[in-house]
Amino acid sequence: MVMAAGEGKRMNSKHSKVVQKAAGKPLVCWVADTLREAGALEQVYIVGFRQEEVRAVLGEDVAFVLQEQQLGTGHAVLQAAPFLEGRNGCTIILPGDAPMITPETLRAAIDMFSRDEYGAVVVSAQAPDPTGYGRLVRDAEGNVVRIVEERDASDEEKKIREINSSIYCFRTPLLLSALGRIDAKNSQKEYYLTDTIEILIHDGHKVGSYLTDFDETRGVNDRVELEATGKLLNQRICKRHMRAGVQIIDMERTWIDPIAVIGRDTTIYPGTIIRGETVIAEDCIIGPDSHLDGAIIGEGTEIFQSTAIDCTIGKFCQIGPFSHIRPKSVLGSNITIGAYVEIKNSKMGDFSRARHLTYVGDSKVGRNVNFGCGTVTCNYDGQDKTTCIIGDNVFIGGNSNLISPVHLHDNSYVAAGSTITEDVPELGLAIARTHQVIKENWVAQKNRLRSSDLIPPDRFRGYKGTPTDHMHKEE
Ligand code: UD1
Ligand code: CA
């Protein structure tokens, strides 16, 4: 059971705290995935504040219970009583704002709970700085006697460094019985789930604690904690990849979403952000400063200072610097895409090249095509998107406009500076530019006719050898 109804006031956001992302995944989804990995068969989420957001990120596989007013963690769990009644096993309760707990720790805590006659087991940790957390108060023999919240703690209790992670295993009937008896007599006037511990002990039940690493228990209450936790989760992801053979040069400056897949011997340089369902094959070089989101990258491809979103790039391609590969682009192998080249919703065959300043949109490009510097597929007439088809081995000279729909057939040529409005036949050359005209001495004549156009000589004071000097002298 996961408590996810709170507003998270300290986050200072319009959104529910538990849908805020740490390392690319909503906080509450970290909890859900960990539970799934730990083997939870059924998950119940208590939702309230902006419940539609929480339901949307969690999907259909889990159950929801509404807590209309957020009257505290004890009140939250009480709303799920109908789910628990008549059950005799163990209920595991987690907060929706603590994303770092691992399946191993959850299983170990459940193991501990199952080995003995515990009424409850609390997962705890020694915090370097326990400020803000509930503390485990123990008696002289070291037995847990109760949990006290920071705000209700005495100065002596505030010195306790063992904190409540808010993760518990409860014997279900005992939980229900204790929940029925908690009150809101505390500084926050809330129904605290933590009060059930004291009640169980008072009833003569045994309460244990399972001590784990503080990092695993970190709760996220504000954006400073969100940043710190996000970094730690990202490091966990980076280390997983490094152990699997990916070379990450600097994991402090590399961000990898949890679902990304990266092949062995791929190197990731700093400043790289790999998001969404990106899949990178082996032996690639990604970065520095590249941004991939939902990109499928073939083996041996290098992506240098570039962006690739929802696209497929084949093997042994060279991308960048400053290339932008946009959604629905499918590039073959051995392709070169260079500086200030944008590709959108286009297919491109093996060995084709667009090395500089080119836009390819809504196009089908064959193999071994050369885009000269400054080629533009003009795919939009202000109303409709149109397609440009370019066959194999087509050579397009620099600064050409291909006004689509247009078809450049296999092995055709386009002269530099052309504006292509009609299809070019196979093996043909298209020259679509006006003939150059030379007017001898035209500039000198113009200057004589309109002396007002001349640059006044004082503009050139101190200058030597400006190209127009001789004109002024002649005058
Ligand atoms: C809680 C614990 C504290 C523990 C800390 C660990 C209590 C009283 N305190 O404090 O001992 O050290 O977690 O992180 O339980 N929620 C609801 N409904 C509510 C109130 C909260 O669903 O009415 C949910 C929140 O969305 C959140 C979780 O419960 O996911 C914890 O609530 P929060 O207010 O963050 O509790 P803490 O003050 O951190
Ligand atoms: Ca919290």
GROMACS .gro file of N, CA and C in nm, residues 6 67 119 136 152 159 164 233 246 293 314 358 364 367 383 390 399 461:
model
   54
    6GLY      N    1  -0.097   1.307  -0.049
    6GLY     CA    2  -0.058   1.437   0.006
    6GLY      C    3  -0.030   1.540  -0.103
   67GLN      N    4  -0.854   0.935  -0.077
   67GLN     CA    5  -0.854   1.003   0.053
   67GLN      C    6  -0.892   1.148   0.023
  119GLY      N    7   0.435  -0.800   1.528
  119GLY     CA    8   0.313  -0.729   1.491
  119GLY      C    9   0.343  -0.632   1.378
  136LEU      N   10   1.294   0.687   1.587
  136LEU     CA   11   1.261   0.565   1.661
  136LEU      C   12   1.310   0.582   1.805
  152ASP      N   13   0.704   1.701   1.718
  152ASP     CA   14   0.653   1.667   1.851
  152ASP      C   15   0.763   1.618   1.944
  159LYS      N   16   1.782   1.441   1.924
  159LYS     CA   17   1.921   1.397   1.906
  159LYS      C   18   1.930   1.256   1.849
  164ASN      N   19   1.261   0.698   1.100
  164ASN     CA   20   1.156   0.614   1.043
  164ASN      C   21   1.151   0.639   0.893
  233LEU      N   22   1.993   0.868  -0.768
  233LEU     CA   23   1.929   0.767  -0.854
  233LEU      C   24   2.001   0.759  -0.988
  246VAL      N   25   2.953  -0.025  -2.018
  246VAL     CA   26   2.944   0.105  -2.083
  246VAL      C   27   3.045   0.198  -2.017
  293ASP      N   28   1.654   1.133  -2.709
  293ASP     CA   29   1.527   1.103  -2.644
  293ASP      C   30   1.450   1.009  -2.737
  314GLY      N   31   2.127   0.441  -3.812
  314GLY     CA   32   2.190   0.310  -3.835
  314GLY      C   33   2.331   0.299  -3.782
  358THR      N   34   2.190   2.207  -4.389
  358THR     CA   35   2.092   2.147  -4.479
  358THR      C   36   1.965   2.113  -4.402
  364LYS      N   37   1.217   1.120  -4.891
  364LYS     CA   38   1.270   0.984  -4.902
  364LYS      C   39   1.399   0.995  -4.981
  367ARG      N   40   2.037   0.582  -5.140
  367ARG     CA   41   2.173   0.557  -5.092
  367ARG      C   42   2.272   0.651  -5.161
  383GLN      N   43   0.041   2.556  -4.642
  383GLN     CA   44  -0.082   2.482  -4.616
  383GLN      C   45  -0.055   2.333  -4.598
  390ILE      N   46   1.425   1.143  -5.347
  390ILE     CA   47   1.560   1.154  -5.404
  390ILE      C   48   1.613   1.012  -5.420
  399ASN      N   49   2.362   2.501  -5.194
  399ASN     CA   50   2.260   2.606  -5.198
  399ASN      C   51   2.151   2.581  -5.300
  461ARG      N   52   3.950   5.735  -4.274
  461ARG     CA   53   4.069   5.792  -4.211
  461ARG      C   54   4.138   5.687  -4.124
   0.00000   0.00000   0.00000
